[in-house]
Amino acid sequence: MAGKFEVSKRANGEFQFNLKAGNGQVILSSEGYAAKASCLNGVESVRKHATAESNFHRHEAKDGRHYFTLKASNGQVIGQSQMYADTGGRDNGIRSVMDNAPGATVDDTID
């Protein structure tokens, strides 16, 4: 089963997307966007930038858990992962985004 982007609206009215792997696990989440069109542009940016591992930046949180961000060529963060217990999980998450994002469909039911 292929990955998909799910576009949703937050309680504060902002739009966001989550990239889910084929198993339904959220592997990347966006920031909040004021406009739906901007959110969809973010989806396209993930598709474009997820093909190069150099766009992924590995981080360690203060509590020792690991996560990554995906940055556009202008340096702006376009998505962040969940927290992982170890670097292996984080690196598998990066690989999953690289594998799923380019061909992922968009589940957009928000008007």
Coordinates of N, CA, C and O in Angstrom, one line a residue:
M1 N 0.8 -1.2 0.0 CA 0.0 0.0 0.0 C 0.9 1.2 0.0 O 1.9 1.3 0.7
A2 N 0.6 2.2 -0.8 CA 1.4 3.4 -1.0 C 1.1 4.4 0.1 O 0.0 4.4 0.7
G3 N 2.0 5.3 0.3 CA 1.8 6.4 1.3 C 0.7 7.4 0.8 O 0.4 7.4 -0.4
K4 N 0.3 8.3 1.7 CA -0.6 9.3 1.3 C -0.5 10.5 2.3 O -0.1 10.4 3.4
F5 N -0.8 11.7 1.7 CA -0.8 12.9 2.5 C -2.3 13.1 2.9 O -3.2 13.0 2.1
E6 N -2.5 13.4 4.2 CA -3.8 13.7 4.7 C -3.8 15.2 5.1 O -3.1 15.6 5.9
V7 N -4.7 15.9 4.4 CA -4.8 17.4 4.7 C -6.0 17.5 5.7 O -7.0 16.9 5.5
S8 N -5.7 18.3 6.7 CA -6.8 18.5 7.7 C -6.8 20.0 8.2 O -5.8 20.7 7.9
K9 N -7.8 20.3 9.0 CA -7.9 21.6 9.5 C -7.8 21.5 11.1 O -8.6 20.7 11.7
R10 N -7.0 22.3 11.6 CA -6.8 22.3 13.1 C -7.9 23.1 13.8 O -8.6 23.9 13.1
A11 N -8.0 23.0 15.1 CA -9.1 23.7 15.8 C -8.9 25.2 15.7 O -9.9 25.9 15.7
N12 N -7.7 25.7 15.5 CA -7.5 27.1 15.4 C -7.7 27.6 13.9 O -7.5 28.8 13.7
G13 N -8.2 26.8 13.0 CA -8.5 27.2 11.7 C -7.3 27.0 10.7 O -7.5 27.2 9.5
E14 N -6.1 26.6 11.2 CA -5.0 26.4 10.3 C -5.1 25.1 9.6 O -5.7 24.1 10.1
F15 N -4.5 25.0 8.4 CA -4.5 23.7 7.7 C -3.1 23.1 7.9 O -2.1 23.7 8.1
Q16 N -3.1 21.8 7.9 CA -1.8 21.0 8.0 C -1.9 19.7 7.2 O -3.0 19.3 6.8
F17 N -0.8 19.1 7.0 CA -0.8 17.8 6.4 C 0.0 16.8 7.2 O 1.0 17.3 7.9
N18 N -0.3 15.6 7.1 CA 0.5 14.5 7.7 C 0.8 13.5 6.5 O -0.2 13.2 5.7
L19 N 2.0 13.1 6.4 CA 2.3 12.1 5.4 C 2.3 10.7 6.2 O 2.9 10.6 7.2
K20 N 1.5 9.8 5.7 CA 1.4 8.5 6.3 C 2.0 7.5 5.4 O 1.8 7.5 4.2
A21 N 2.7 6.5 6.0 CA 3.2 5.4 5.2 C 2.0 4.4 4.9 O 0.9 4.6 5.3
G22 N 2.3 3.5 4.1 CA 1.3 2.5 3.6 C 0.6 1.8 4.8 O -0.5 1.4 4.6
N23 N 1.3 1.7 5.9 CA 0.7 1.0 7.1 C -0.1 2.0 8.0 O -0.6 1.6 9.0
G24 N -0.3 3.2 7.5 CA -1.1 4.2 8.3 C -0.3 5.0 9.3 O -0.9 5.9 9.9
Q25 N 0.9 4.7 9.5 CA 1.8 5.4 10.5 C 2.1 6.8 10.0 O 2.6 7.0 8.8
V26 N 1.9 7.8 10.8 CA 2.4 9.2 10.4 C 3.9 9.3 10.5 O 4.5 8.9 11.5
I27 N 4.5 9.7 9.4 CA 5.9 9.7 9.3 C 6.5 11.1 9.1 O 7.7 11.4 9.3
L28 N 5.6 12.1 8.8 CA 6.0 13.5 8.7 C 4.8 14.4 8.9 O 3.7 14.1 8.3
S29 N 4.9 15.5 9.6 CA 3.9 16.4 9.8 C 4.3 17.8 9.5 O 5.5 18.2 9.7
S30 N 3.4 18.6 9.0 CA 3.7 20.0 8.6 C 3.4 21.0 9.8 O 2.8 20.6 10.8
E31 N 3.8 22.2 9.5 CA 3.4 23.3 10.4 C 2.0 23.6 10.0 O 1.4 23.0 9.1
G32 N 1.4 24.6 10.7 CA 0.1 25.1 10.4 C 0.2 26.2 9.3 O 1.1 27.0 9.3
Y33 N -0.8 26.1 8.4 CA -0.8 27.1 7.3 C -2.1 27.9 7.3 O -3.2 27.3 7.6
A34 N -2.1 29.2 7.1 CA -3.3 30.0 7.1 C -4.2 29.6 6.0 O -5.5 29.7 6.1
A35 N -3.7 29.3 4.8 CA -4.5 29.0 3.6 C -4.3 27.6 3.2 O -3.2 27.0 3.2
K36 N -5.4 27.0 2.7 CA -5.3 25.6 2.2 C -4.4 25.5 1.0 O -3.6 24.5 0.9
A37 N -4.4 26.5 0.1 CA -3.5 26.5 -1.0 C -2.0 26.4 -0.6 O -1.2 25.7 -1.2
S38 N -1.7 27.1 0.5 CA -0.3 27.1 1.0 C 0.1 25.7 1.5 O 1.2 25.2 1.4
C39 N -0.9 25.1 2.2 CA -0.7 23.7 2.7 C -0.4 22.8 1.5 O 0.5 21.9 1.6
L40 N -1.2 22.9 0.5 CA -1.0 22.0 -0.7 C 0.3 22.3 -1.4 O 1.0 21.3 -1.9
N41 N 0.8 23.5 -1.4 CA 2.1 23.8 -1.9 C 3.2 23.2 -1.0 O 4.2 22.7 -1.5
G42 N 2.9 23.1 0.3 CA 3.8 22.4 1.2 C 3.9 20.9 0.9 O 5.0 20.3 0.9
V43 N 2.8 20.3 0.5 CA 2.8 18.9 0.1 C 3.7 18.7 -1.1 O 4.5 17.8 -1.2
E44 N 3.6 19.6 -2.1 CA 4.4 19.5 -3.3 C 5.9 19.7 -3.0 O 6.7 19.1 -3.6
S45 N 6.2 20.6 -2.0 CA 7.5 20.8 -1.6 C 8.1 19.6 -1.0 O 9.3 19.2 -1.2
V46 N 7.3 18.9 -0.2 CA 7.8 17.6 0.4 C 8.1 16.6 -0.7 O 9.2 16.0 -0.7
R47 N 7.2 16.5 -1.7 CA 7.4 15.5 -2.8 C 8.7 15.8 -3.5 O 9.5 14.9 -3.8
K48 N 9.0 17.1 -3.7 CA 10.2 17.5 -4.4 C 11.5 17.3 -3.6 O 12.5 16.8 -4.1
H49 N 11.4 17.7 -2.3 CA 12.7 17.7 -1.5 C 12.9 16.3 -0.8 O 14.1 16.1 -0.3
A50 N 12.0 15.4 -0.8 CA 12.2 14.2 -0.1 C 13.0 13.2 -0.9 O 13.4 12.1 -0.3
T51 N 13.4 13.5 -2.1 CA 14.2 12.6 -2.9 C 15.7 12.7 -2.6 O 16.4 11.8 -3.0
A52 N 16.1 13.7 -1.8 CA 17.5 13.9 -1.5 C 17.8 13.8 0.0 O 17.2 14.6 0.7
E53 N 18.6 12.8 0.4 CA 18.8 12.7 1.8 C 19.5 13.9 2.4 O 19.3 14.1 3.6
S54 N 20.2 14.7 1.6 CA 20.8 15.9 2.2 C 19.8 16.9 2.7 O 20.1 17.8 3.4
N55 N 18.5 16.8 2.3 CA 17.5 17.7 2.8 C 16.9 17.3 4.2 O 16.1 18.0 4.7
F56 N 17.3 16.1 4.6 CA 16.9 15.7 6.0 C 17.9 16.0 7.0 O 19.1 15.9 6.8
H57 N 17.5 16.5 8.1 CA 18.4 17.0 9.2 C 18.0 16.2 10.4 O 16.9 16.2 10.9
R58 N 19.0 15.5 11.0 CA 18.8 14.7 12.2 C 19.0 15.5 13.4 O 20.0 16.2 13.5
H59 N 18.1 15.2 14.4 CA 18.2 16.0 15.7 C 18.0 15.0 16.9 O 17.4 13.9 16.7
E60 N 18.5 15.5 18.0 CA 18.2 14.8 19.3 C 17.6 15.8 20.2 O 18.0 16.9 20.5
A61 N 16.4 15.4 20.8 CA 15.7 16.2 21.7 C 16.4 16.2 23.1 O 17.2 15.3 23.4
K62 N 16.0 17.1 23.9 CA 16.6 17.2 25.3 C 16.4 15.9 26.1 O 17.2 15.6 26.9
D63 N 15.3 15.2 25.8 CA 15.0 14.0 26.6 C 15.7 12.8 26.0 O 15.5 11.6 26.4
G64 N 16.6 13.0 25.0 CA 17.3 11.9 24.4 C 16.6 11.2 23.2 O 17.2 10.3 22.6
R65 N 15.4 11.5 22.9 CA 14.7 10.9 21.8 C 15.2 11.6 20.5 O 15.8 12.6 20.5
H66 N 15.0 10.9 19.4 CA 15.5 11.4 18.1 C 14.4 11.7 17.1 O 13.3 11.1 17.2
Y67 N 14.7 12.7 16.3 CA 13.7 13.1 15.3 C 14.4 13.7 14.1 O 15.6 13.9 14.1
F68 N 13.7 14.0 13.0 CA 14.3 14.6 11.9 C 13.4 15.7 11.3 O 12.2 15.7 11.6
T69 N 14.0 16.6 10.6 CA 13.2 17.6 9.9 C 13.6 17.5 8.4 O 14.6 17.0 8.1
L70 N 12.6 17.9 7.6 CA 12.9 18.0 6.1 C 12.9 19.5 5.8 O 11.9 20.2 6.1
K71 N 13.9 19.9 5.1 CA 14.0 21.3 4.7 C 14.0 21.5 3.2 O 14.5 20.6 2.5
A72 N 13.4 22.6 2.8 CA 13.4 23.0 1.4 C 14.8 23.6 1.1 O 15.6 23.8 1.9
S73 N 15.0 23.8 -0.2 CA 16.3 24.3 -0.6 C 16.6 25.7 -0.1 O 17.8 26.1 0.0
N74 N 15.6 26.4 0.3 CA 15.8 27.7 0.9 C 16.1 27.7 2.5 O 16.2 28.7 3.1
G75 N 16.1 26.4 3.0 CA 16.4 26.2 4.4 C 15.2 26.2 5.3 O 15.3 25.9 6.5
Q76 N 14.0 26.4 4.8 CA 12.8 26.4 5.6 C 12.4 25.0 5.9 O 12.4 24.1 5.0
V77 N 12.0 24.7 7.1 CA 11.5 23.4 7.5 C 10.1 23.2 6.9 O 9.2 24.1 7.1
I78 N 9.9 22.1 6.2 CA 8.6 21.8 5.6 C 7.9 20.6 6.3 O 6.7 20.4 6.0
G79 N 8.6 20.0 7.1 CA 8.0 18.8 7.9 C 8.9 18.3 9.0 O 10.1 18.5 8.9
Q80 N 8.3 17.8 10.0 CA 9.0 17.2 11.1 C 8.4 15.8 11.4 O 7.2 15.6 11.3
S81 N 9.3 14.9 11.8 CA 8.9 13.6 12.2 C 8.4 13.5 13.6 O 8.4 14.4 14.3
Q82 N 7.9 12.3 13.9 CA 7.6 12.0 15.3 C 8.9 11.7 16.0 O 9.9 11.8 15.4
M83 N 8.8 11.5 17.3 CA 10.0 11.2 18.1 C 10.2 9.7 18.1 O 9.3 8.8 18.1
Y84 N 11.5 9.3 18.0 CA 12.0 7.9 18.0 C 12.9 7.6 19.2 O 13.6 8.5 19.6
A85 N 12.8 6.4 19.6 CA 13.6 6.0 20.8 C 15.1 6.0 20.5 O 16.0 6.2 21.3
D86 N 15.4 5.7 19.2 CA 16.9 5.5 18.8 C 17.1 6.1 17.4 O 16.2 6.4 16.7
T87 N 18.4 6.1 17.1 CA 18.8 6.7 15.8 C 18.3 5.7 14.6 O 18.1 6.2 13.5
G88 N 18.3 4.4 14.9 CA 17.9 3.5 13.9 C 16.4 3.7 13.5 O 16.1 3.7 12.3
G89 N 15.6 3.9 14.4 CA 14.2 4.2 14.1 C 14.0 5.5 13.3 O 13.3 5.6 12.4
R90 N 14.8 6.5 13.8 CA 14.8 7.8 13.0 C 15.2 7.6 11.6 O 14.6 8.1 10.7
D91 N 16.3 6.9 11.4 CA 16.8 6.7 10.1 C 15.9 5.9 9.2 O 15.7 6.2 8.0
N92 N 15.2 4.9 9.8 CA 14.1 4.2 9.1 C 13.0 5.1 8.7 O 12.4 5.0 7.6
G93 N 12.7 6.1 9.6 CA 11.6 7.1 9.3 C 12.0 8.0 8.1 O 11.2 8.2 7.2
I94 N 13.3 8.4 8.0 CA 13.8 9.1 6.8 C 13.6 8.3 5.6 O 13.1 8.8 4.6
R95 N 14.0 7.1 5.6 CA 13.9 6.2 4.4 C 12.5 6.1 4.0 O 12.1 6.1 2.8
S96 N 11.6 5.9 5.0 CA 10.2 5.8 4.7 C 9.6 7.1 4.0 O 8.8 7.0 3.0
V97 N 10.0 8.2 4.4 CA 9.6 9.5 3.8 C 10.1 9.5 2.4 O 9.4 9.8 1.4
M98 N 11.4 9.2 2.2 CA 12.0 9.2 0.9 C 11.3 8.2 -0.1 O 11.1 8.5 -1.2
D99 N 10.8 7.1 0.5 CA 10.1 6.0 -0.4 C 8.7 6.4 -0.6 O 8.2 6.1 -1.7
N100 N 8.0 7.0 0.3 CA 6.6 7.3 0.2 C 6.2 8.6 -0.4 O 5.2 8.7 -1.1
A101 N 6.9 9.7 -0.1 CA 6.5 11.0 -0.4 C 6.3 11.3 -1.9 O 5.3 11.8 -2.3
P102 N 7.3 10.9 -2.7 CA 7.2 11.3 -4.2 C 6.0 10.8 -4.9 O 5.4 11.6 -5.7
G103 N 5.5 9.6 -4.6 CA 4.3 9.1 -5.2 C 3.0 9.1 -4.4 O 2.0 8.5 -4.8
A104 N 3.1 9.7 -3.2 CA 1.9 9.7 -2.3 C 0.7 10.4 -2.9 O 0.9 11.5 -3.4
T105 N -0.4 9.9 -2.7 CA -1.7 10.6 -3.1 C -2.0 11.6 -2.0 O -1.4 11.6 -0.9
V106 N -3.0 12.5 -2.3 CA -3.4 13.5 -1.3 C -4.9 13.2 -1.0 O -5.7 13.1 -1.9
D107 N -5.1 13.0 0.3 CA -6.5 12.8 0.8 C -6.9 14.1 1.3 O -6.6 14.5 2.4
D108 N -7.7 14.8 0.5 CA -8.1 16.2 0.8 C -9.6 16.3 0.8 O -10.2 16.4 -0.2
T109 N -10.2 16.3 2.0 CA -11.7 16.4 2.1 C -12.1 17.7 2.7 O -13.3 17.8 3.1
I110 N -11.2 18.6 2.9 CA -11.5 19.9 3.5 C -11.9 20.9 2.4 O -11.2 21.0 1.4
D111 N -13.0 21.6 2.6 CA -13.5 22.6 1.7 C -12.8 23.9 1.9 O -12.3 24.3 2.9

